[in-house]
Tab-separated table of C-alpha atoms and ligand atoms in Angstrom:
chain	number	residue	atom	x	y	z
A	1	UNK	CA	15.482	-16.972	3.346
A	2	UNK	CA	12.191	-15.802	2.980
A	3	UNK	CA	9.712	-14.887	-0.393
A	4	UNK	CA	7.377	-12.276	-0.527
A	5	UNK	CA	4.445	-12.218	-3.054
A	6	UNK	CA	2.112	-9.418	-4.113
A	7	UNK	CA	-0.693	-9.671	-6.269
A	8	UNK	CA	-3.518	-7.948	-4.787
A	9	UNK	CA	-4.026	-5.248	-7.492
A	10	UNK	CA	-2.097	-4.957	-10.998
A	11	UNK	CA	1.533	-4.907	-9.552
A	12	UNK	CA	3.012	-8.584	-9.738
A	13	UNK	CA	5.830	-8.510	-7.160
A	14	UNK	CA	8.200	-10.540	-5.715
A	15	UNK	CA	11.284	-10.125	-2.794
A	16	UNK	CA	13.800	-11.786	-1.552
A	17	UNK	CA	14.849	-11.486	2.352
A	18	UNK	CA	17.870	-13.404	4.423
A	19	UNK	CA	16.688	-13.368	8.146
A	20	UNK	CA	19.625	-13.324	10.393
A	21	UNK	CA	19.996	-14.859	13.803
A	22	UNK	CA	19.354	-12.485	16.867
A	23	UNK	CA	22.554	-11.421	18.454
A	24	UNK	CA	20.998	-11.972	21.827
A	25	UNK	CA	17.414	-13.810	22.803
A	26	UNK	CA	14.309	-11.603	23.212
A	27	UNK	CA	16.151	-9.225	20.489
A	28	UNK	CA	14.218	-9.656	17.071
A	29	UNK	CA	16.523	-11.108	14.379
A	30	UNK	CA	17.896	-9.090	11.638
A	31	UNK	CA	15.217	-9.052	8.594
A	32	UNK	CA	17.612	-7.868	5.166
A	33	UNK	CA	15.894	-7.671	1.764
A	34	UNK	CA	18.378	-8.939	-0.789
A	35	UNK	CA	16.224	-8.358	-3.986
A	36	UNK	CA	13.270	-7.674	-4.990
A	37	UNK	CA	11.703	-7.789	-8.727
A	38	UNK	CA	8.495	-6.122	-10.280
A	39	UNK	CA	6.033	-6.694	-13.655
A	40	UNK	CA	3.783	-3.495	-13.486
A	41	UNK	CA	0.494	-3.937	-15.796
A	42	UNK	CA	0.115	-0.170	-15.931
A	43	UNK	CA	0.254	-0.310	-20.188
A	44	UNK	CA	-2.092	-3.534	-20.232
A	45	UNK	CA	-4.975	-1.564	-18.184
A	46	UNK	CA	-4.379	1.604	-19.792
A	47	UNK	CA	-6.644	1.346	-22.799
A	48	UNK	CA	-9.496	0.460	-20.195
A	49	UNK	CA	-9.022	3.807	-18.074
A	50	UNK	CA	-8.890	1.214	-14.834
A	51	UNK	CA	-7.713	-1.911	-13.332
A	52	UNK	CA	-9.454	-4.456	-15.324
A	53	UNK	CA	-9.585	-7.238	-12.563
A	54	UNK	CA	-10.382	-10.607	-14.854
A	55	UNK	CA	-7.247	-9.520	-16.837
A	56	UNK	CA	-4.987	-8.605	-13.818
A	57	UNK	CA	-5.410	-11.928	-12.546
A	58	UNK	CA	-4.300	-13.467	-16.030
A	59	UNK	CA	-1.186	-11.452	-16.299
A	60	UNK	CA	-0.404	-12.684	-12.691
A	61	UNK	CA	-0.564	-15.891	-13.580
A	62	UNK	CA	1.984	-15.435	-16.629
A	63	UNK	CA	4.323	-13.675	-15.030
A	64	UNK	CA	4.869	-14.541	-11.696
A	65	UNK	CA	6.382	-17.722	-11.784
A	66	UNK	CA	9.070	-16.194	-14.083
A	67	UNK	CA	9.683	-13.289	-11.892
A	68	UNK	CA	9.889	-15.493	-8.501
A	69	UNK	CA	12.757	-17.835	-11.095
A	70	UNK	CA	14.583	-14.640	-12.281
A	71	UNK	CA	15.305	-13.799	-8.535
A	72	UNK	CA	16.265	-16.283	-6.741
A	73	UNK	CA	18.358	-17.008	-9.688
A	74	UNK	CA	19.578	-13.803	-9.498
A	75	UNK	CA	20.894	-14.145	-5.665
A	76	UNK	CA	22.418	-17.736	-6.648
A	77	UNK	CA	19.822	-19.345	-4.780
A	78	UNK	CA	17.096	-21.959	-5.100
A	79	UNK	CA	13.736	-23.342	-3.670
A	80	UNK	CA	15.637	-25.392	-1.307
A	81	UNK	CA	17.116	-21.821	0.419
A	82	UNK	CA	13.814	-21.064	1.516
A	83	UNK	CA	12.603	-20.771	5.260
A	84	UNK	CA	8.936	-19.405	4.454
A	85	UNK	CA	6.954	-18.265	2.185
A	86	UNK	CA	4.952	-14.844	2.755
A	87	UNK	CA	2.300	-13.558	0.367
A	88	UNK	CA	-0.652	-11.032	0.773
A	89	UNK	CA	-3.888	-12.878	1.102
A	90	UNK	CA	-6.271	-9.826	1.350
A	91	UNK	CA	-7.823	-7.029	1.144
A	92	UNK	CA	-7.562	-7.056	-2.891
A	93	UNK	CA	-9.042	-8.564	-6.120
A	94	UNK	CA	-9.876	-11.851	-5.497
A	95	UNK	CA	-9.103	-13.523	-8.234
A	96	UNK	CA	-5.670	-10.974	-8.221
A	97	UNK	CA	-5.195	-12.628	-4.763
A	98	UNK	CA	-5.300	-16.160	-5.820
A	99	UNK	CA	-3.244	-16.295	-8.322
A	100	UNK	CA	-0.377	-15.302	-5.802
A	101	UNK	CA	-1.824	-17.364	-2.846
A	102	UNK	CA	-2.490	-20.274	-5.068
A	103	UNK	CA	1.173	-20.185	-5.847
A	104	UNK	CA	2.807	-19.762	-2.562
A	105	UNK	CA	0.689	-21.982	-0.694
A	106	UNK	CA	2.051	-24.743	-3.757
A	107	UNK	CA	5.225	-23.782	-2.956
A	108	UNK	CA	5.098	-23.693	0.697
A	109	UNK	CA	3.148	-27.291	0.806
A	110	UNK	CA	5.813	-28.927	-1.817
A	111	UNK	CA	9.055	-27.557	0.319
A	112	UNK	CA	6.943	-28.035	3.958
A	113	UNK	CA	7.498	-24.632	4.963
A	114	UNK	CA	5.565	-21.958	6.695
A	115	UNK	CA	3.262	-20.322	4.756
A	116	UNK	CA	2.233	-16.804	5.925
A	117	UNK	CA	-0.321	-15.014	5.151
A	118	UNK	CA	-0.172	-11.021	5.080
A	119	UNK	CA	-2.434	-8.022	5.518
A	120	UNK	CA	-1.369	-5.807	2.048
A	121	UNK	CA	-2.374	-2.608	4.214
A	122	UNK	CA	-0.467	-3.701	7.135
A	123	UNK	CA	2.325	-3.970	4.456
A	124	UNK	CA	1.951	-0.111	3.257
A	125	UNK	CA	1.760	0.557	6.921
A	126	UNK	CA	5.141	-0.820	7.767
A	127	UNK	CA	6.592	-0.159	4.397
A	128	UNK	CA	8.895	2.546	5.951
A	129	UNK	CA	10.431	0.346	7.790
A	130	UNK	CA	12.594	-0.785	4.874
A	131	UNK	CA	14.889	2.560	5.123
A	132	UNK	CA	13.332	4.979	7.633
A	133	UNK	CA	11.743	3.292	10.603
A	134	UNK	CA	9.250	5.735	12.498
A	135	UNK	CA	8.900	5.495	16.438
A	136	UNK	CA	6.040	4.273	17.505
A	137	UNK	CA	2.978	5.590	18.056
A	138	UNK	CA	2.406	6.708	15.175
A	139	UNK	CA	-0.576	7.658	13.060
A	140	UNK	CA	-0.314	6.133	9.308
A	141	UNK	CA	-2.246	7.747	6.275
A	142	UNK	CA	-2.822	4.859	4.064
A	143	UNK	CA	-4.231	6.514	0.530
A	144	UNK	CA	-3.889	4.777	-2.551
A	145	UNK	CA	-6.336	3.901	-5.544
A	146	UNK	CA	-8.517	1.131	-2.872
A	147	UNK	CA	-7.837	2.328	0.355
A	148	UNK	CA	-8.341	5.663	2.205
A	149	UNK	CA	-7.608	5.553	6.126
A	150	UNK	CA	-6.616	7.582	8.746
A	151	UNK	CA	-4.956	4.015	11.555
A	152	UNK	CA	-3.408	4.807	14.696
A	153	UNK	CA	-0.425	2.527	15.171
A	154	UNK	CA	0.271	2.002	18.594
A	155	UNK	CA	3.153	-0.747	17.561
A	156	UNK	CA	3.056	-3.898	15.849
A	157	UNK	CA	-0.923	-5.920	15.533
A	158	UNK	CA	-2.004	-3.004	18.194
A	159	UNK	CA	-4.018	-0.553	15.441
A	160	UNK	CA	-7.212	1.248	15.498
A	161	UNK	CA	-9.248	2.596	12.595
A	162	UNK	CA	-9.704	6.614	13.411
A	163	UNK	CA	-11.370	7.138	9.827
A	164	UNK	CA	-12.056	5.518	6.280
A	165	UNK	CA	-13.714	6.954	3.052
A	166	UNK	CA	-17.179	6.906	2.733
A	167	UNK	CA	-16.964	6.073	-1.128
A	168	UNK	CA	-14.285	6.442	-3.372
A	169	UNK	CA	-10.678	6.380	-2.296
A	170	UNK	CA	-8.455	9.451	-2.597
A	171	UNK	CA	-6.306	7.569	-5.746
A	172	UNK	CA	-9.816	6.872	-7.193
A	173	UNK	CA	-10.790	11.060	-6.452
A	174	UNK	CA	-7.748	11.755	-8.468
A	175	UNK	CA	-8.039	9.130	-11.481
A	176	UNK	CA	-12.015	9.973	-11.978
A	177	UNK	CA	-11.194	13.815	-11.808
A	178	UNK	CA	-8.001	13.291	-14.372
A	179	UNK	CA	-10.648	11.324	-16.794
A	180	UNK	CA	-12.665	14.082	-16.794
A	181	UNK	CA	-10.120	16.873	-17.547
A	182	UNK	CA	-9.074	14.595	-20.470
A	183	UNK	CA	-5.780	13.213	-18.811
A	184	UNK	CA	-4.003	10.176	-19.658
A	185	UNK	CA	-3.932	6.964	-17.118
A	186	UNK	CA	-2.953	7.006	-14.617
A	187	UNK	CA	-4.546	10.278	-13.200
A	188	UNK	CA	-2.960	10.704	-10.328
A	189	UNK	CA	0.410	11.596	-11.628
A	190	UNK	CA	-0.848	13.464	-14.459
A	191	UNK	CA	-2.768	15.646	-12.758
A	192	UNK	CA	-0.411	16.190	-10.102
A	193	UNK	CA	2.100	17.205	-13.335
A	194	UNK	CA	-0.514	19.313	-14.583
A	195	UNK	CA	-1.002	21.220	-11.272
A	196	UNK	CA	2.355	22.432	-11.180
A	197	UNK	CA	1.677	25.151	-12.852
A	198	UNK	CA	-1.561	26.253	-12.080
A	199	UNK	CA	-3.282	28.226	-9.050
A	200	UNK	CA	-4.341	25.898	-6.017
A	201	UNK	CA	-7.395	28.945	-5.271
A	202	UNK	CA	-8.749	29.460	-8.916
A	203	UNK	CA	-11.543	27.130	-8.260
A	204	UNK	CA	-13.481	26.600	-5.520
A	205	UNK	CA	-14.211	22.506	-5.132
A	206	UNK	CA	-15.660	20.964	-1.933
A	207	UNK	CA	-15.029	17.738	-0.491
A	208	UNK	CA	-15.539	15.976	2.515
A	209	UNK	CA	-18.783	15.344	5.009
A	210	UNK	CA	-19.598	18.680	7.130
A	211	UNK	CA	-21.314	17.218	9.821
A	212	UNK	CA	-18.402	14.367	10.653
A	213	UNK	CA	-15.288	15.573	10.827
A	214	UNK	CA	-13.215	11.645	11.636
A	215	UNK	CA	-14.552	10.606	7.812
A	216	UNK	CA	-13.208	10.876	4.071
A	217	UNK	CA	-15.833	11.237	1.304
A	218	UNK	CA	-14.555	12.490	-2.416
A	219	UNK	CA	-17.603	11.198	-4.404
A	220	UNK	CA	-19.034	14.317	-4.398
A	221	UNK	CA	-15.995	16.520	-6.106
A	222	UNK	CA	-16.114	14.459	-9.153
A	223	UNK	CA	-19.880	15.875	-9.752
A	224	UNK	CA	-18.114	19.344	-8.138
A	225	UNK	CA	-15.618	18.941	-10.933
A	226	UNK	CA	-18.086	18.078	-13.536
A	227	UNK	CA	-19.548	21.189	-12.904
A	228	UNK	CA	-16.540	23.160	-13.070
A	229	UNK	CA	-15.561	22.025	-16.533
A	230	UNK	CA	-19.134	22.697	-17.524
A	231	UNK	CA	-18.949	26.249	-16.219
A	232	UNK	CA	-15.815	26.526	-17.597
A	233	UNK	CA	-16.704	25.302	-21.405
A	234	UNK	CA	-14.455	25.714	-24.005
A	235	UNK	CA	-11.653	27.582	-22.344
A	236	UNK	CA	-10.648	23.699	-20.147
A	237	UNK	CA	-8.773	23.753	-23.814
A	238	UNK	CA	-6.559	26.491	-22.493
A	239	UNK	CA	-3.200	24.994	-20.746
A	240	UNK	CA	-3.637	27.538	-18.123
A	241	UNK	CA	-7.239	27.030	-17.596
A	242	UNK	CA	-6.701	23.607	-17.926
A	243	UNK	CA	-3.753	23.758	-15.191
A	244	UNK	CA	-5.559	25.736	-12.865
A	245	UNK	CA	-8.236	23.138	-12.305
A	246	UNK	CA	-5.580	20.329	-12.072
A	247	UNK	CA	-4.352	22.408	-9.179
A	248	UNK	CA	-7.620	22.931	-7.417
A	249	UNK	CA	-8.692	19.436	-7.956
A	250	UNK	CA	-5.764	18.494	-6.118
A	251	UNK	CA	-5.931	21.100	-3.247
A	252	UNK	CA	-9.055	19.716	-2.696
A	253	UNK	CA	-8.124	16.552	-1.909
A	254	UNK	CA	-5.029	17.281	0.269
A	255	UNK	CA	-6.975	19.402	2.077
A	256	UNK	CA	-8.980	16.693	3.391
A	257	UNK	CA	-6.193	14.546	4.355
A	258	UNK	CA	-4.278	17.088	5.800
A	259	UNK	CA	-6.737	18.742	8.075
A	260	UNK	CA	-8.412	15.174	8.962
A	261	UNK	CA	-4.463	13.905	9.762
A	262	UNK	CA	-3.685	17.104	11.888
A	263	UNK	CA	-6.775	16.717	13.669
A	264	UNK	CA	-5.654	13.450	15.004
A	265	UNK	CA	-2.400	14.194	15.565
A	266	UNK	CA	-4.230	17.015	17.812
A	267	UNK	CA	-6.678	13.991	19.718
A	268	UNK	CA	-3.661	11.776	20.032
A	269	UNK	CA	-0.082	13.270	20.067
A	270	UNK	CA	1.714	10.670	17.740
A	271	UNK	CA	5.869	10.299	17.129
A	272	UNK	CA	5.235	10.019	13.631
A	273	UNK	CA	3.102	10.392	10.789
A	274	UNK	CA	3.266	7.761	8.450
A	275	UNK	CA	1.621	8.405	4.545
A	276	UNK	CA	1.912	5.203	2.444
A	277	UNK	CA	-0.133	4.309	-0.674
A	278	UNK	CA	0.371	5.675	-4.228
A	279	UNK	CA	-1.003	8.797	-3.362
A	280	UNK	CA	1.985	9.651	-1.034
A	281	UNK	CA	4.165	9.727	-3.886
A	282	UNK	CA	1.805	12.978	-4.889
A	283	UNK	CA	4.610	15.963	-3.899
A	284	UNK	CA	2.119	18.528	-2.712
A	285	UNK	CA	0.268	16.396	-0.171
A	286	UNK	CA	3.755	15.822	1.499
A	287	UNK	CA	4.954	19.251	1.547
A	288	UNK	CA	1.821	20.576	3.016
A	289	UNK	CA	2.300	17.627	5.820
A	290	UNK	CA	6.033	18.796	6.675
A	291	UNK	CA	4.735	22.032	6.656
A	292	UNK	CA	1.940	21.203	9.532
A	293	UNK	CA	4.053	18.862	11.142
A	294	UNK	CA	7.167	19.992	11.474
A	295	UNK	CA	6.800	22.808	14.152
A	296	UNK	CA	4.795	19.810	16.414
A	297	UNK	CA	8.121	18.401	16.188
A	298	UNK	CA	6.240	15.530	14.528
A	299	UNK	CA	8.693	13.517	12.233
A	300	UNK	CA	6.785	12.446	8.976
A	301	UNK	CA	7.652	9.089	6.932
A	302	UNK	CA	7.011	8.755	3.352
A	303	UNK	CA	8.745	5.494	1.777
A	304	UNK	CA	10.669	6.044	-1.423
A	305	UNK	CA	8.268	5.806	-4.439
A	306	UNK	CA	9.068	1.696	-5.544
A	307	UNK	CA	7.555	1.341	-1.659
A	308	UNK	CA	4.470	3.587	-1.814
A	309	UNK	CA	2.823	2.029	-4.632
A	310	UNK	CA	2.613	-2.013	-3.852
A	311	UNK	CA	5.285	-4.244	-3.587
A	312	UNK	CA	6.528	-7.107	-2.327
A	313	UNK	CA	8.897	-5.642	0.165
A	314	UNK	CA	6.219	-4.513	2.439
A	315	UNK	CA	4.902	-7.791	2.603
A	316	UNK	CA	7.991	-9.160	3.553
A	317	UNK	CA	8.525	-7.010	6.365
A	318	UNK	CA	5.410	-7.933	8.168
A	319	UNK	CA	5.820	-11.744	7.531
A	320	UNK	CA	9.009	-11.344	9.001
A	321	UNK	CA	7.791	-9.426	12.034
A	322	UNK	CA	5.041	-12.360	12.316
A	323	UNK	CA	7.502	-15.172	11.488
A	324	UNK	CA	10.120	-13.593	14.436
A	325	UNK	CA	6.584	-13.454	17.210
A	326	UNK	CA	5.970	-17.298	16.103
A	327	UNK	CA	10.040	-18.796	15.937
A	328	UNK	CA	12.002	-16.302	18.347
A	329	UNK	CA	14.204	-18.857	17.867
A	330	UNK	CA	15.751	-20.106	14.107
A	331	UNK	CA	18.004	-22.663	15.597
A	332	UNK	CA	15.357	-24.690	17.523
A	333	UNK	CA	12.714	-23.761	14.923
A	334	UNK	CA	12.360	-26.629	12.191
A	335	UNK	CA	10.348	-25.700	9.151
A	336	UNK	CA	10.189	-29.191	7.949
A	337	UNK	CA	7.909	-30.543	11.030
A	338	UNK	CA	6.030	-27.200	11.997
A	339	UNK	CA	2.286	-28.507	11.895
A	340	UNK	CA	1.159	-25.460	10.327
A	341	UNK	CA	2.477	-26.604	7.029
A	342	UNK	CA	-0.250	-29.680	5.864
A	343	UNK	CA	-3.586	-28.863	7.035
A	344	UNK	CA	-3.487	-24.960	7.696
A	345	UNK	CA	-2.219	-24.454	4.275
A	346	UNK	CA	-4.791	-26.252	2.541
A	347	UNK	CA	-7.278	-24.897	4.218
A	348	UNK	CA	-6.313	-21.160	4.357
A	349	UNK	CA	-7.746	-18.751	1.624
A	350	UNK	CA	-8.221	-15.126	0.956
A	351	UNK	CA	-9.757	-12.072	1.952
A	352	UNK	CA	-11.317	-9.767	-0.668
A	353	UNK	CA	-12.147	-7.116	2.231
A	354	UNK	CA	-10.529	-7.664	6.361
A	355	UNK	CA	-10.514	-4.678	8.224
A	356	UNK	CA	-7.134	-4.328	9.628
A	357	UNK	CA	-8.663	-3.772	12.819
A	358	UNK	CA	-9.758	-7.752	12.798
A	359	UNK	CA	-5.660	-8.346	12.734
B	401	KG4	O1	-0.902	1.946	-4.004
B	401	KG4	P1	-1.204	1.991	-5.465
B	401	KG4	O2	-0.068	1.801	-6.439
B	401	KG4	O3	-2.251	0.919	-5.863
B	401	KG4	C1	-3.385	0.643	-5.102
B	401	KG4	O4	-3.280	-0.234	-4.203
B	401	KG4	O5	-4.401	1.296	-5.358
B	401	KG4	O6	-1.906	3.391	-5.735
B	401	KG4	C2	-2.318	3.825	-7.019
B	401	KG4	C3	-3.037	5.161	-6.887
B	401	KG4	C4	-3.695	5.581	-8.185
B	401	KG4	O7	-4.997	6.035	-7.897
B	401	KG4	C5	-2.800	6.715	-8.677
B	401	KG4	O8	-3.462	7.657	-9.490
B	401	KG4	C6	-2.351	7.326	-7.359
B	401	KG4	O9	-2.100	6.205	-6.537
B	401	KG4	N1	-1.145	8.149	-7.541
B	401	KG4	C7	-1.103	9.489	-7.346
B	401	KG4	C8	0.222	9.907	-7.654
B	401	KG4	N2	0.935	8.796	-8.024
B	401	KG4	C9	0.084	7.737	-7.937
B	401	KG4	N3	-2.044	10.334	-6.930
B	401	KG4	C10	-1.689	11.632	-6.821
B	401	KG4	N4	-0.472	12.118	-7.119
B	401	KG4	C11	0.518	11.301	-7.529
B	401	KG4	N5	1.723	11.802	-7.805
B	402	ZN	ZN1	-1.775	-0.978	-2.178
């Protein structure tokens, strides 16, 4: 079996995966996730309006052992069961990121088993994998409350960065611009709430850089947005008024990652779109891609919610896809006297920021 850890932001997770032996060599062995368990610290960083990261790191620490217990418990299983060990060592918080790599590389030194260290974008990027696997090349929209980036995914470790924000991330666009509307954390799913009823064209709000057209940049509508509201005064008080900039707000910012997505798909004719990250839980940024998409009779992947946000599934698939290009072969490989277990794992650490393009 393998374990998969995730601790990169304010999610503590956990899964649980039985690799199975090929049924013929060359052919990658079956990878099934038999559990996976989650301790969200959404209502610890709520009174702060953000991810406070000095307190993220302390909740990991209380609650993952626990949660790793409660699992394998769960499946009737122990330490002993376990093959390797996967966990995300970067990009993140660091001191998020060592409270999980701290752990696992324990637990992989005490039981002499691999250790393996994973890319948490590389995770969102393969996240749709766990229940609808896209064909490959693909182009994956990563947007959550870190990361903003437009990767072309020509198959496994073969990726190249077509854009990135410029400042804040496209989660972060939608947080700051919920804060000032007056919305409750987290912003992004409040505002996308409070857009539902209001007009995507009352409000005029710009976003992006003019003169390059590969590159995301939303610091610039929260000052657009500030201005609104000003303009606007007392009337943001209104439901309606209120609802209409929610809606704008959030046009804005599809916008951008729709026309920056299609205009990639144009330069390099993917199989599939893949949009992973919290913000591809927001409903209006996927309509708008089937929309585009679907008469270029390119297939779009969104994972179910529980695998958009982070996870420990994600993670698992990767390792997995690592751990099967390392062992082809489980019967000849023998955790208990591969050399990478001693020195590498002492020595390894983590990655605040690695470009996934370094992979
Ligand atoms: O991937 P994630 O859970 O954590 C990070 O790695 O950042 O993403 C969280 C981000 C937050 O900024 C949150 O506001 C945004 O995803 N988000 C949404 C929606 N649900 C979550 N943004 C827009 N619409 C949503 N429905
Ligand atoms: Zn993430």
């Amino acid at each position: 079996m393998l374990l998969a850890i995730e601790t990169s932001c304010d999610e503590t997770a956990v899964a649980l995966f039985e690799l199975s032996q090929p049924l013929a060599p060359g052919v990658p062995y079956e990878t099934v996730l038999l559990g996976e368990k989650l301790a969200s610290q959404v209502t610890l960083h709520e009174a702060y309006g953000g991810v406070v990261p000095e307190l993220a790191a302390r909740e990991h620490l209380t609650a993952l052992s626990p949660l790793v217990r409660t699992l394998l418990e769960e499946h009737g299983t122990s330490f002993a069961s376990l093959r390797a060990v996967a966990v995300t060592s970067g990009p993140g918080l660091k001191g998020c990121l060592l409270v999980g790599y701290s752990y696992a590389k324990a637990l992989a030194y005490e039981l002499s088993i691999p250790l393996i260290p994973t890319h948490h974008i590389e995770g969102h990027i393969f996240a749709p994998e766990l229940d609808d696997p896209p064909a490959y090349p693909a182009l994956a929209l990563v947007v959550s409350g870190g990361h903003t980036m437009l990767v072309r995914v020509s198959g496994f470790r073969q990726y190249e960065i077509l854009a990135v924000t410029r400042d804040d991330a496209a989660g972060e666009a939608f947080d700051k611009s919920a804060t000032l509307l007056g919305l409750p954390y987290p912003g992004g799913p409040a505002l996308s709430r409070q857009a539902e009823a209001g007009n995507p064209e009352a409000y005029s709000l710009p976003v992006g850089v003019a003169h390059d057209p590969m590159s995301f940049s939303f610091s610039g509508l929260k000052t657009a947005v500030h201005r609104c509201i000003q303009g606007i005064g007392n009337a943001i008080e209104k439901p309606e008024v209120l609802s209409n900039v929610a809606a704008s707000v959030q046009a804005a910012i599809v916008r951008a990652l729709v026309e920056k997505t299609l205009t990639a798909c144009e330069m390099y004719s993917p199989e599939s779109v893949i949009v992973t990250g919290g913000v591809a839980a927001n409903g209006f940024l996927r309509s708008r891609l089937k929309e585009e998409l679907s008469p270029l009779g390119i297939s779009l992947h969104v994972p179910p919610m529980k695998w958009c946000t982070d996870n420990a599934a994600m993670i698992g698939v990767v390792a997995s896809k690592e751990y099967w290009m390392k062992h082809p072969n489980l019967d000849s490989f023998n955790p208990r006297t591969a050399t990478e277990t001693a020195s590498e794992i002492v020595s390894s650490g983590v990655r605040a920021r690695w470009p996934i393009d370094e992979l």
